[in-house]
Short mmCIF file of C-alpha atoms in Angstrom, two decimals:
data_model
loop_
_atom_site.label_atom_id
_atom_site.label_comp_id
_atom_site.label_asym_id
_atom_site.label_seq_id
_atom_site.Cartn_x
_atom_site.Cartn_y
_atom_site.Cartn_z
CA UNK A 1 -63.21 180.92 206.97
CA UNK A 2 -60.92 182.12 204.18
CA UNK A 3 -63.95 183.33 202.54
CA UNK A 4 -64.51 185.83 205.72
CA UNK A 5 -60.22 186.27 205.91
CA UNK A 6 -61.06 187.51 202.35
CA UNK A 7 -63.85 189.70 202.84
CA UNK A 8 -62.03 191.02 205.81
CA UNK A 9 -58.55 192.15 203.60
CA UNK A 10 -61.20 193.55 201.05
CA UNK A 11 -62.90 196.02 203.55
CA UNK A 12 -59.61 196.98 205.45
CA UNK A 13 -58.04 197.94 201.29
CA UNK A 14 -61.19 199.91 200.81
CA UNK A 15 -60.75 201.95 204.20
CA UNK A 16 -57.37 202.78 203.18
CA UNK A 17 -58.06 203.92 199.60
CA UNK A 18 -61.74 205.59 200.93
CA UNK A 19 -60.34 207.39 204.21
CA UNK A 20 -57.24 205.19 205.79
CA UNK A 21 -56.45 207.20 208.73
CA UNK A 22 -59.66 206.09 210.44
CA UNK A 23 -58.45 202.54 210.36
CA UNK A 24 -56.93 201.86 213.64
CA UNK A 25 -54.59 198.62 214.06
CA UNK A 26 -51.95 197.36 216.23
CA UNK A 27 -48.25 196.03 215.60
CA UNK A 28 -45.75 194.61 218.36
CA UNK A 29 -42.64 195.48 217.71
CA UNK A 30 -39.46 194.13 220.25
CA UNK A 31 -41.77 193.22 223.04
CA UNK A 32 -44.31 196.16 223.15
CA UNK A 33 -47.61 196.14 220.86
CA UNK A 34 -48.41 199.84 220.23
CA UNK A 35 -51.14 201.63 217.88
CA UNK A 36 -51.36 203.01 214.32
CA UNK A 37 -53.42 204.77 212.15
CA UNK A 38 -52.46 205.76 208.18
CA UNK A 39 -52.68 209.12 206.81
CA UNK A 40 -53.81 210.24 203.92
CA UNK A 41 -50.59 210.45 201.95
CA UNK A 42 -49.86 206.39 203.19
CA UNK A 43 -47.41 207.18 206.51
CA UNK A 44 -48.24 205.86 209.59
CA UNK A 45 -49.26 207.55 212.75
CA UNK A 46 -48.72 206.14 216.35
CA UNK A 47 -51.88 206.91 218.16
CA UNK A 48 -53.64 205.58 221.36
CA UNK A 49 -55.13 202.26 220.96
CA UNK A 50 -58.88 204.36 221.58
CA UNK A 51 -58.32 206.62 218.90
CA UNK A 52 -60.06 208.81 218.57
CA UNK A 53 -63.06 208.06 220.60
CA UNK A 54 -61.84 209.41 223.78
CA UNK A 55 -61.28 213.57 225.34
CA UNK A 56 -58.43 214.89 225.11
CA UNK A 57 -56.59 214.78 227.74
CA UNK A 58 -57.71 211.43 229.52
CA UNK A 59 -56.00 209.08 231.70
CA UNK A 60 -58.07 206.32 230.67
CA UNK A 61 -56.67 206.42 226.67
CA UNK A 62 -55.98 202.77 227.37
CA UNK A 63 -58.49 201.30 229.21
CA UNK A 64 -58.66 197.60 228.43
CA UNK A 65 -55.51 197.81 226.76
CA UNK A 66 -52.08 196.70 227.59
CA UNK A 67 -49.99 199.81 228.21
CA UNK A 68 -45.89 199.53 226.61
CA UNK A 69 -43.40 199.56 229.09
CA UNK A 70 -39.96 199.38 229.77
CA UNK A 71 -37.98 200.71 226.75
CA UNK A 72 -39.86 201.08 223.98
CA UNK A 73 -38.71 200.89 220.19
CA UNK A 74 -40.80 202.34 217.45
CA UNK A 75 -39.83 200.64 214.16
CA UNK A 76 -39.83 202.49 211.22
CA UNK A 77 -42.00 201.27 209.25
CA UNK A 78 -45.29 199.31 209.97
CA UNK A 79 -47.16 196.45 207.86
CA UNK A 80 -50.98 197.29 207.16
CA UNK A 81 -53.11 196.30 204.12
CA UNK A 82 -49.92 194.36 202.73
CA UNK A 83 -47.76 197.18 202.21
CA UNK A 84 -45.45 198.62 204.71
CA UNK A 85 -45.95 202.30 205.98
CA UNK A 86 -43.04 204.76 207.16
CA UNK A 87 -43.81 205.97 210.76
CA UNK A 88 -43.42 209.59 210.37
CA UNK A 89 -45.72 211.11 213.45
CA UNK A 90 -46.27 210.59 217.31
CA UNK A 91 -49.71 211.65 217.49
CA UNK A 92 -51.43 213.45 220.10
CA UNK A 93 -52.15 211.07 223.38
CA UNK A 94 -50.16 208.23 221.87
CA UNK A 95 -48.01 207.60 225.02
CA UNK A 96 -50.14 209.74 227.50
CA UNK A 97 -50.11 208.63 230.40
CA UNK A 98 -47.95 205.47 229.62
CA UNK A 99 -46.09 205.25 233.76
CA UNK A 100 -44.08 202.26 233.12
CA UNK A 101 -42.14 203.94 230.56
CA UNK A 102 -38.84 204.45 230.79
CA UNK A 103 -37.38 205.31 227.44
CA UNK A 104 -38.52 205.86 223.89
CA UNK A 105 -36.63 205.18 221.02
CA UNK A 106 -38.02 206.70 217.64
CA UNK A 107 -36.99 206.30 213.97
CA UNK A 108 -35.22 209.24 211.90
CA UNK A 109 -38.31 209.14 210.20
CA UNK A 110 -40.75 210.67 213.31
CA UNK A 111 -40.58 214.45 212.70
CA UNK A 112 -43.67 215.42 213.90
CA UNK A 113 -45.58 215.27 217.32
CA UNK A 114 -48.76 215.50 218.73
CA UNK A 115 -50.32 217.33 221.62
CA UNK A 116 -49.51 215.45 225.07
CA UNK A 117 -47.73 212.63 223.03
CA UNK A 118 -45.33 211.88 225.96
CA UNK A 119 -47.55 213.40 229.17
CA UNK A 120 -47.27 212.18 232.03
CA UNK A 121 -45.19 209.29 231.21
CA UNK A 122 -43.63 209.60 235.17
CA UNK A 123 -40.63 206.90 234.49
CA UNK A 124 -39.59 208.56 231.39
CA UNK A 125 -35.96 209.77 232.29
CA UNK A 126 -34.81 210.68 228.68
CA UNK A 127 -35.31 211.32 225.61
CA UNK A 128 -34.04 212.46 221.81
CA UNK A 129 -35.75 213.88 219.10
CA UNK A 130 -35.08 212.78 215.83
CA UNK A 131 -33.21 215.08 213.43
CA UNK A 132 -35.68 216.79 211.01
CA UNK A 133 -38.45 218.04 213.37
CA UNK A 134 -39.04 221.15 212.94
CA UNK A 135 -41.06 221.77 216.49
CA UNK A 136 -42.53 220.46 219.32
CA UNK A 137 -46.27 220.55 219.88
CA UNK A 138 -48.23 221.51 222.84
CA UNK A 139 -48.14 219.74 226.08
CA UNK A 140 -45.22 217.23 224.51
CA UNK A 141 -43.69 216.63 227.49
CA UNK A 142 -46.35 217.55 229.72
CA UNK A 143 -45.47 216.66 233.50
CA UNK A 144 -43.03 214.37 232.72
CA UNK A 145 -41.93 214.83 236.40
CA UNK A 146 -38.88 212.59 236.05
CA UNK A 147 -37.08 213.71 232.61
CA UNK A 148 -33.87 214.91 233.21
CA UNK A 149 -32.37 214.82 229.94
CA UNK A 150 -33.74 215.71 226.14
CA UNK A 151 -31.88 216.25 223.20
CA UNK A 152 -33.10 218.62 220.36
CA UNK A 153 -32.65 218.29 216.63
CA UNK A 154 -30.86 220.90 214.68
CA UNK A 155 -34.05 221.13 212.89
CA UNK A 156 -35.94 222.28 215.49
CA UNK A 157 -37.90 225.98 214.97
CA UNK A 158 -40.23 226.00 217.64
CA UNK A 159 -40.90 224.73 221.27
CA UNK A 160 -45.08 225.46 222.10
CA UNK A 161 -47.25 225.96 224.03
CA UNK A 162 -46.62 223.96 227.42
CA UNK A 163 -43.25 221.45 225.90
CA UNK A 164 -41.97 220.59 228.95
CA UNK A 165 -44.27 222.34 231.28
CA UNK A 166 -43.44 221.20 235.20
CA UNK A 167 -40.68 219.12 234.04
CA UNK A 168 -39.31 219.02 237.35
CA UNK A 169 -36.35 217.51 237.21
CA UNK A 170 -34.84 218.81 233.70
CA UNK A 171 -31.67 220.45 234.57
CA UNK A 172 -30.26 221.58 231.40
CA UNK A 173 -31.27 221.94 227.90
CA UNK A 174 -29.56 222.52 224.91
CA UNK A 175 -31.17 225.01 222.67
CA UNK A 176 -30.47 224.09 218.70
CA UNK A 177 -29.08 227.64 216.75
CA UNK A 178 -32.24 227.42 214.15
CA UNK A 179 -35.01 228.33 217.61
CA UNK A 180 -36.56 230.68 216.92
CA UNK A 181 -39.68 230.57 219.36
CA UNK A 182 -40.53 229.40 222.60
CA UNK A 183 -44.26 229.52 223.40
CA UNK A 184 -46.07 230.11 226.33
CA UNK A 185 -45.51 228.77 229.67
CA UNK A 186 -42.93 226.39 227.59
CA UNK A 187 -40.52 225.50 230.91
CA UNK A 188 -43.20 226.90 233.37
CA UNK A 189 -42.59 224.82 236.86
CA UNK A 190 -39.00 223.36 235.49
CA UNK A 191 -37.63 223.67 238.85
CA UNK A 192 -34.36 222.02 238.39
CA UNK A 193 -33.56 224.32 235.72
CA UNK A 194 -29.73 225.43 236.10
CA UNK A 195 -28.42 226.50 232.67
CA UNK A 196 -29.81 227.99 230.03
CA UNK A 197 -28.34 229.22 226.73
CA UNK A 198 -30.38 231.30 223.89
CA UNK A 199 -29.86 230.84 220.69
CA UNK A 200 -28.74 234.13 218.87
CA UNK A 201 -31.34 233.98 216.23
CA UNK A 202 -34.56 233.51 219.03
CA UNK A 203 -37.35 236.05 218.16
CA UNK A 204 -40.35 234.71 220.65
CA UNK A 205 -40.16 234.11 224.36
CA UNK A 206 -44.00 233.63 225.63
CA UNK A 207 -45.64 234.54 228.46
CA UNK A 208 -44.52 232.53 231.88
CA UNK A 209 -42.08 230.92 229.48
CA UNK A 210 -39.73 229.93 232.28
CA UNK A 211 -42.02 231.31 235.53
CA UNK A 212 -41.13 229.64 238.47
CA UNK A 213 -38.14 228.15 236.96
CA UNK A 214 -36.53 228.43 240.51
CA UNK A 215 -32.83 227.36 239.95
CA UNK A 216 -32.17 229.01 236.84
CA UNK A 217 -28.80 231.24 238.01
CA UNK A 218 -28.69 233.31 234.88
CA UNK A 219 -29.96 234.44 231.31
CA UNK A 220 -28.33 236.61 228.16
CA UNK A 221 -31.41 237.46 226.19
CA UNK A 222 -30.52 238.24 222.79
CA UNK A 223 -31.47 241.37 221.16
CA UNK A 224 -33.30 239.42 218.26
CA UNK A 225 -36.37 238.48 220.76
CA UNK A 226 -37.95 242.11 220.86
CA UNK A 227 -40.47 241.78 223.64
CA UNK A 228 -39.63 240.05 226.69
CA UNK A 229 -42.98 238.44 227.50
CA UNK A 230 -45.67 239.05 230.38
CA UNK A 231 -44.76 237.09 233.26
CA UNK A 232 -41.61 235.20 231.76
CA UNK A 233 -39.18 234.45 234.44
CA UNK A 234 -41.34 235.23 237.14
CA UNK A 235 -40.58 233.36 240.98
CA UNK A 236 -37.11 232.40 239.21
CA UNK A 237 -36.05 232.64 243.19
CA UNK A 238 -32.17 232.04 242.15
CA UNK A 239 -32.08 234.18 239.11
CA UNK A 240 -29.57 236.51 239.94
CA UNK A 241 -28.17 238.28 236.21
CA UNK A 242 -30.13 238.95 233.66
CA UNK A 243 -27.97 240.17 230.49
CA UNK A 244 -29.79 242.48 227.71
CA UNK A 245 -28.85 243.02 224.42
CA UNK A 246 -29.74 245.94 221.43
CA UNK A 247 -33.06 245.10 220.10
CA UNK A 248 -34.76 244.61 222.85
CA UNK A 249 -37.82 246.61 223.06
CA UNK A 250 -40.30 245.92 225.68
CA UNK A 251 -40.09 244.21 229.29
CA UNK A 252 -43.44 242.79 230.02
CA UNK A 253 -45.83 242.80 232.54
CA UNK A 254 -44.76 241.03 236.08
CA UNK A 255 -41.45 239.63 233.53
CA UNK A 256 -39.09 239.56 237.06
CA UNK A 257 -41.35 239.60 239.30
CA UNK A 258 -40.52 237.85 242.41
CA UNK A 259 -37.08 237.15 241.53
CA UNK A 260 -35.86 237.38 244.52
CA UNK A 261 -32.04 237.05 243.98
CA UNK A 262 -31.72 239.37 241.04
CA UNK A 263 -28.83 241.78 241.58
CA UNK A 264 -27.49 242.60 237.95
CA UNK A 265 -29.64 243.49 235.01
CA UNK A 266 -28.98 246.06 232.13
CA UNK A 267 -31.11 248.46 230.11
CA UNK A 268 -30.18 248.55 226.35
CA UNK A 269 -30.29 252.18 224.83
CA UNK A 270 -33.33 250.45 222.44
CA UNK A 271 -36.07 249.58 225.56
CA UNK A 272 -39.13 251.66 225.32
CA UNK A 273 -41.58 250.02 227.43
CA UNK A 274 -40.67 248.17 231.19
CA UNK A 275 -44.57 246.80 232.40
CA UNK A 276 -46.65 246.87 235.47
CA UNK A 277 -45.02 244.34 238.38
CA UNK A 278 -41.99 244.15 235.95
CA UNK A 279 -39.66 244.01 239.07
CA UNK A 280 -41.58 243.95 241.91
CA UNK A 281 -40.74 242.16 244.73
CA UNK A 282 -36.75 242.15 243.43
CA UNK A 283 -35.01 242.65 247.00
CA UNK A 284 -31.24 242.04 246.16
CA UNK A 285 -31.69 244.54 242.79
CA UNK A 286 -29.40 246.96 244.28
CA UNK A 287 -27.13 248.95 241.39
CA UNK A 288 -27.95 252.24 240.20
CA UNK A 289 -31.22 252.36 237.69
CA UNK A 290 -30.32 254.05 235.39
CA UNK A 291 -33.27 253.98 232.80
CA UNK A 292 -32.12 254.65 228.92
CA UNK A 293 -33.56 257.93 226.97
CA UNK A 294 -35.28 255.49 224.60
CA UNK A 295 -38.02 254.80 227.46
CA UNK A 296 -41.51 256.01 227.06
CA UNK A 297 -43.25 253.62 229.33
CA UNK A 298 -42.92 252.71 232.91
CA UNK A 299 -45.74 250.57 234.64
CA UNK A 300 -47.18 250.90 238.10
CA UNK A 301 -45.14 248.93 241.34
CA UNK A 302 -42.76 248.17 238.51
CA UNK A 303 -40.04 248.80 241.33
CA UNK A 304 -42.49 248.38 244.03
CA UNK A 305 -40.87 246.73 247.42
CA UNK A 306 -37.10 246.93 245.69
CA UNK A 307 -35.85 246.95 248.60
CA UNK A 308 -32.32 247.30 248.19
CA UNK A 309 -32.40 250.28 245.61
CA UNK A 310 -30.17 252.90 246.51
CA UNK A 311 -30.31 255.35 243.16
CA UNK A 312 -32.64 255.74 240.61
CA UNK A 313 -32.52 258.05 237.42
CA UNK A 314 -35.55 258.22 235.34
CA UNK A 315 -35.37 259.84 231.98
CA UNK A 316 -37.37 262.87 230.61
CA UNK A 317 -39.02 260.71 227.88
CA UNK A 318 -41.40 258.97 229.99
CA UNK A 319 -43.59 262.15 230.74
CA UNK A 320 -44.31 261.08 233.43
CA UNK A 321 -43.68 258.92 236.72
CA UNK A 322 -46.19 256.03 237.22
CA UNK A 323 -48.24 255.56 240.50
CA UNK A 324 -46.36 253.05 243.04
CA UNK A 325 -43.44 253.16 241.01
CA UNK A 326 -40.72 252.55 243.86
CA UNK A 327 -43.51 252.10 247.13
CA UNK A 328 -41.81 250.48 249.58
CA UNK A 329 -38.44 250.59 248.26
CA UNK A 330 -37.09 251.67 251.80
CA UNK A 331 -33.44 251.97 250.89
CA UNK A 332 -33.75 254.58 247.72
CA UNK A 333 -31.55 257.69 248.89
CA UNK A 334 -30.79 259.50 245.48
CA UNK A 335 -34.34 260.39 242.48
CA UNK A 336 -33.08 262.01 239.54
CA UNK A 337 -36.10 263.01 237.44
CA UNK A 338 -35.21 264.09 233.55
CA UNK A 339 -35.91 267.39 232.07
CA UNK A 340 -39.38 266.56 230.34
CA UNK A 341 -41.24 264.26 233.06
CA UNK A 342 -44.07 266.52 233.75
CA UNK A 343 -46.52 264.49 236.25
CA UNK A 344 -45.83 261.85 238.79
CA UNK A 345 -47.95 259.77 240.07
CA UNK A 346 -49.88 259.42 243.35
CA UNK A 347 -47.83 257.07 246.20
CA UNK A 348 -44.86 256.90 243.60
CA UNK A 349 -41.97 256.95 246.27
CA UNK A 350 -44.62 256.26 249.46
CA UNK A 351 -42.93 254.49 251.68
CA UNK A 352 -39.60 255.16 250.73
CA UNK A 353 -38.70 256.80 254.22
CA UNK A 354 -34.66 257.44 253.33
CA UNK A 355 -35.12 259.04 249.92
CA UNK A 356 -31.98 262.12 250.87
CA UNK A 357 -31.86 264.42 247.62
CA UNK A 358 -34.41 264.83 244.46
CA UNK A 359 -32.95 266.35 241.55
CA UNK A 360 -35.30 267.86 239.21
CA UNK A 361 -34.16 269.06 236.06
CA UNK A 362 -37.20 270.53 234.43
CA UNK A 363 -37.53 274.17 234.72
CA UNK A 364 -41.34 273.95 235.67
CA UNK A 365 -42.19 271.70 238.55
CA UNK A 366 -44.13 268.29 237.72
CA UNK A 367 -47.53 268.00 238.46
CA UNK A 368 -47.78 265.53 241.68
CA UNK A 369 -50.87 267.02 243.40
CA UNK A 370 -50.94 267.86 247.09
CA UNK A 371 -48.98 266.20 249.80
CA UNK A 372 -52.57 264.13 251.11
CA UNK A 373 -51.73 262.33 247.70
CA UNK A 374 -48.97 260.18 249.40
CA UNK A 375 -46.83 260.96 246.61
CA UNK A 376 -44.01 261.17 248.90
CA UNK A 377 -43.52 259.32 252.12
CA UNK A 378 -41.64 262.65 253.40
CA UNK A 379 -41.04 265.53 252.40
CA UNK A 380 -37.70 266.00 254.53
CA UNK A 381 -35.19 265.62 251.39
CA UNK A 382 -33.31 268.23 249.58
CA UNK A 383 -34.45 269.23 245.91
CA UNK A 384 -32.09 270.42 243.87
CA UNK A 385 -33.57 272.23 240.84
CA UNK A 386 -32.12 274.06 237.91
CA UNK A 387 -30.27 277.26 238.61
CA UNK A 388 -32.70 280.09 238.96
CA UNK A 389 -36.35 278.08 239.20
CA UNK A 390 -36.16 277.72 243.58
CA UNK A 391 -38.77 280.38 243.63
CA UNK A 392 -40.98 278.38 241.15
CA UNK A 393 -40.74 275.42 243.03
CA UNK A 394 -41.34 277.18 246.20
CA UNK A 395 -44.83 278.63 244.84
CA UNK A 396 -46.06 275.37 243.47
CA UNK A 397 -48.23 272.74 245.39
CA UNK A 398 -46.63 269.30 246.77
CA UNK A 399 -43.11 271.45 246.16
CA UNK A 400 -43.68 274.28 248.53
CA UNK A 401 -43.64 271.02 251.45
CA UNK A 402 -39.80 270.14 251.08
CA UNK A 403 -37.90 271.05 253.68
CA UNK A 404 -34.88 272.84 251.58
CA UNK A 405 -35.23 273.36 247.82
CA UNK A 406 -31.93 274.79 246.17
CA UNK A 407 -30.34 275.77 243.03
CA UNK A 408 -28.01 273.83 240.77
CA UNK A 409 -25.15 276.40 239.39
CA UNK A 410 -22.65 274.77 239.52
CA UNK A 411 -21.70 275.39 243.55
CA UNK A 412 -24.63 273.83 245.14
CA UNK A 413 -24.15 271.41 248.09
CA UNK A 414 -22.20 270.97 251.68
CA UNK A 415 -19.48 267.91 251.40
CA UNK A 416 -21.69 264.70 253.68
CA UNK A 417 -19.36 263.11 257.06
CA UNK A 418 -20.97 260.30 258.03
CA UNK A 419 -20.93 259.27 261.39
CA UNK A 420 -18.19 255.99 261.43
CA UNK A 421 -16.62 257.89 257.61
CA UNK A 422 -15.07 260.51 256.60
CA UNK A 423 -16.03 261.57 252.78
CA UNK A 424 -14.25 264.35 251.13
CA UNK A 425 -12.97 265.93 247.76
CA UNK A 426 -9.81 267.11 246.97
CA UNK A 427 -7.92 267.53 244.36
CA UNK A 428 -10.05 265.91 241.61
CA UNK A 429 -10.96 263.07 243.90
CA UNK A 430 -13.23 261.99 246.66
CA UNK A 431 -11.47 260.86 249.56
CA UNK A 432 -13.12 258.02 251.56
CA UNK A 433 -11.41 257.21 254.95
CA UNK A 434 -12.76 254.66 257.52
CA UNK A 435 -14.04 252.18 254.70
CA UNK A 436 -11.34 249.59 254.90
CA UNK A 437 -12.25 246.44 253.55
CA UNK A 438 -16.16 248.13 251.78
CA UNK A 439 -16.63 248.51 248.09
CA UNK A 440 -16.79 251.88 247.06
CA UNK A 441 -18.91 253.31 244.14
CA UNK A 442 -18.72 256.89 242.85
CA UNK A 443 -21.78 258.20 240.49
CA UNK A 444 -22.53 261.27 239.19
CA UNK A 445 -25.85 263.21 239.47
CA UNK A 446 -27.45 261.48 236.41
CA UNK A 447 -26.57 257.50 237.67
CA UNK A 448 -23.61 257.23 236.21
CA UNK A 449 -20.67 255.37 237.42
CA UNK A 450 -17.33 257.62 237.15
CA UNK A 451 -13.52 256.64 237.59
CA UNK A 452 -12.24 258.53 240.91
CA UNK A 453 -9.95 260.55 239.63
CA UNK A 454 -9.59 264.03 237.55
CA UNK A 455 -12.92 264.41 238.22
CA UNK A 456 -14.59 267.97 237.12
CA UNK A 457 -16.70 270.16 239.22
CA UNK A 458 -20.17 269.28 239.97
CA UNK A 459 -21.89 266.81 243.05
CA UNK A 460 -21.54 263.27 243.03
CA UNK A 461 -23.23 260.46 244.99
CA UNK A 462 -20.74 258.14 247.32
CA UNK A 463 -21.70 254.32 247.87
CA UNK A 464 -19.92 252.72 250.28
CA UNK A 465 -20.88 248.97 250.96
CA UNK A 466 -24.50 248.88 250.66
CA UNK A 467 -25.35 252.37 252.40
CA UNK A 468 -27.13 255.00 251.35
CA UNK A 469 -25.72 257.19 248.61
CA UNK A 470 -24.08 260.09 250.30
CA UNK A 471 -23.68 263.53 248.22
CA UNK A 472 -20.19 264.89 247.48
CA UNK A 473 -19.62 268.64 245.83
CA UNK A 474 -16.37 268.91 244.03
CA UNK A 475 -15.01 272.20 243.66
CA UNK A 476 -11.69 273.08 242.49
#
């Protein structure tokens, strides 16, 4: 017998000089018996007792083996060929799947973890990682459906690729100052999501990084992440402000779509490219889009079915205006197109039956093709084009169909009465009587807000409460 405990202590040496982190062995530790292996440097590794004969992932990583439950303590060190080992890594699997779980406590010395170390661990309610990791690997917290609360190291860089993915009940995290990336579909399905607060220094937010994060109320992007990824904070249902910041370059494919609550966003003067689907599907986005100079791409539907939208301004640098851009946004009353956009695309304001005035400010008419094109869902608005170019317009396919093209010099067009408000100007101001108790808004023709008083000749645009924009000449 001692000759075989011998033998036995002989082999398991050899493994660990030869190739010790195939050497899989056991250690209980304050009532739970969990699994190591040793790496090649002489740290241990908690791994799955059927490491690592098993795919990845697997809900049977512990078949014939007693899961840990309760709370569970991971020493920090571990005895194995008579010396003792630090525990320095959660490997990948190593609590997968592990339901009766309901908290993990881990030595300062764990700074690295595997891929779906804590999945699915349903009872897990909490947790802390250990200052010194530097990220957190794929699938860490993997549809840990009842985590509410984790707290993150200083240390940490990175979250990746599916951290907390459909972590339902997470409600607020607490991003360290040193994050610089969140991967893809990171928070994707963290429905109880309230409060979220970037770090300053953040450069990567991945695709469908936060998509259907549902109760997330509002985010301030910092102008350090450049590109806003595809799909990010799509079906966030409650998002309703989204705050940009300089440095912020690019607004990705279907990023807000299906927000649903979003009233408030800004365009920094550095955005050059908003995506297809960017914003479709927003129906509360209701201030005045005004779109920087800085813009040279706008994607298709990327305002599609807006349907609160009352003014839109579209700078000359895009060239051009995008197919589907604002279909179905059925309250759009006010189109300023920039000197410089030259085409616009087929169905781009289809369906937006209450579109009142176009202004055009490019002395040769943009391409749109003929009127069978759909381009417009009517062609009963007034176009206002630069001063002497009426006859132009007049001569020019898909033009020639508006019912009243005229000239802006500087005296152009009749003061608007509403039916149940009077709207006049006088005096350097626009008068607005029969509007007790409605928010008023006063823009000039290129989107911009203006104070209401001492204002210089010209037309400007009247909101009152959330009706269409109604056009106001001031002349003095």
């Amino acid at each position: 017998m001692k000759k075989a405990l011998f033998a036995l202590a002989i082999f398991a040496m050899a493994t660990l000089g030869a190739k010790a982190q195939d050497s899989v062995f056991s250690y209980a530790y304050q009532g739970n018996t969990l699994y190591y292996i040793i790496n090649s440097v002489g740290n241990a590794i908690v791994v799955p007792p059927l490491w690592p004969d098993y795919d990845e992932p697997n809900d049977a990583t512990w078949t014939g083996y007693t899961e840990p439950s309760g709370a569970v303590v991971v020493p920090d060190s571990v005895p194995f060929g008579g010396t003792m080992h630090t525990v320095t890594e959660v490997g990948h699997d190593a609590f997968y799947h592990c339901e009766l779980v309901t908290s993990i406590t881990l030595p300062a010395s764990v700074t690295t973890f595997g891929e779906y170390a804590f999945g699915k661990c349903y009872s897990l309610t909490s947790f802390t990682v250990p200052e010194g990791a530097t990220e957190l690997s794929s699938r860490c917290f993997w549809n840990d459906t009842l985590l509410a609360s984790v707290t993150l190291p200083s240390t940490l860089e990175q979250i990746n690729y599916k951290a907390f993915y459909n972590c339902k009940n997470l409600q607020s995290i607490s991003l360290p100052d040193g994050l610089t990336s969140i991967g893809n579909q990171a928070f994707y399905g963290c429905t109880g999501l309230q409060s979220l607060s970037f770090p300053n220094g953040l450069t990567t937010l991945g695709n469908a990084a936060f998509y259907e994060c549902s109760n997330l109320l509002s985010v301030d992007i910092p102008g350090s992440v450049s590109v806003i990824d595809e799909w990010c904070f799509s079906k966030c249902s409650n998002l309703a402000s989204v705050t940009l910041h300089e440095g912020t370059e690019t607004i990705g494919y279907c990023a807000f779509r299906e927000c649903t609550s979003l009233t408030t966003i800004n365009y920094p003067s550095t955005l050059k490219e908003i995506g297809d689907y960017s914003f479709q599907y927003d129906s509360l986005l209701a201030i005045p889009l005004i779109l920087p100079e800085s813009l040279t791409y706008l994607g298709l539907l990327a305002y599609g079915d807006c349907h609160s939208i009352v003014t839109a301004s579209l700078p000359g640098s895009l060239g051009e205006v995008p197919g589907e851009l604002f279909y179905g946004c059925r309250s759009l009353s006010t189109v300023t197109l920039g000197d410089g956009i030259c085409f616009i695309g087929e169905q781009a304001f289809n369906h937006c039956p209450n579109i009142d005035t176009i202004f055009v400010k490019s002395a040769y008419p943009p391409d749109m093709g003929s009127p069978t094109d759909s381009t417009f869902f009517t062609y009963n608005s007034t176009v206002v084009v630069p001063c002497g170019t009426r006859n132009v317009y007049l001569a020019y396919l898909g033009w020639s169909e508006f019912a009243e093209i005229i000239e802006d010099c500087g005296n152009g067009i009749d003061e608007y009465d509403a039916p149940d408000i009077n709207i006049y100007a006088t005096d350097g101001r626009i008068i607005v009587e029969g509007a007790e108790g409605e928010t008023v808004s006063i823009f000039d023709i290129n989107g911009r807000s203006v104070r209401n008083s001492n204002l210089p000749n010209g037309v400007y645009f009247v909101i009152v409460g959330n009706r269409p924009a109604k056009k106001v000449v001031m002349i003095r």
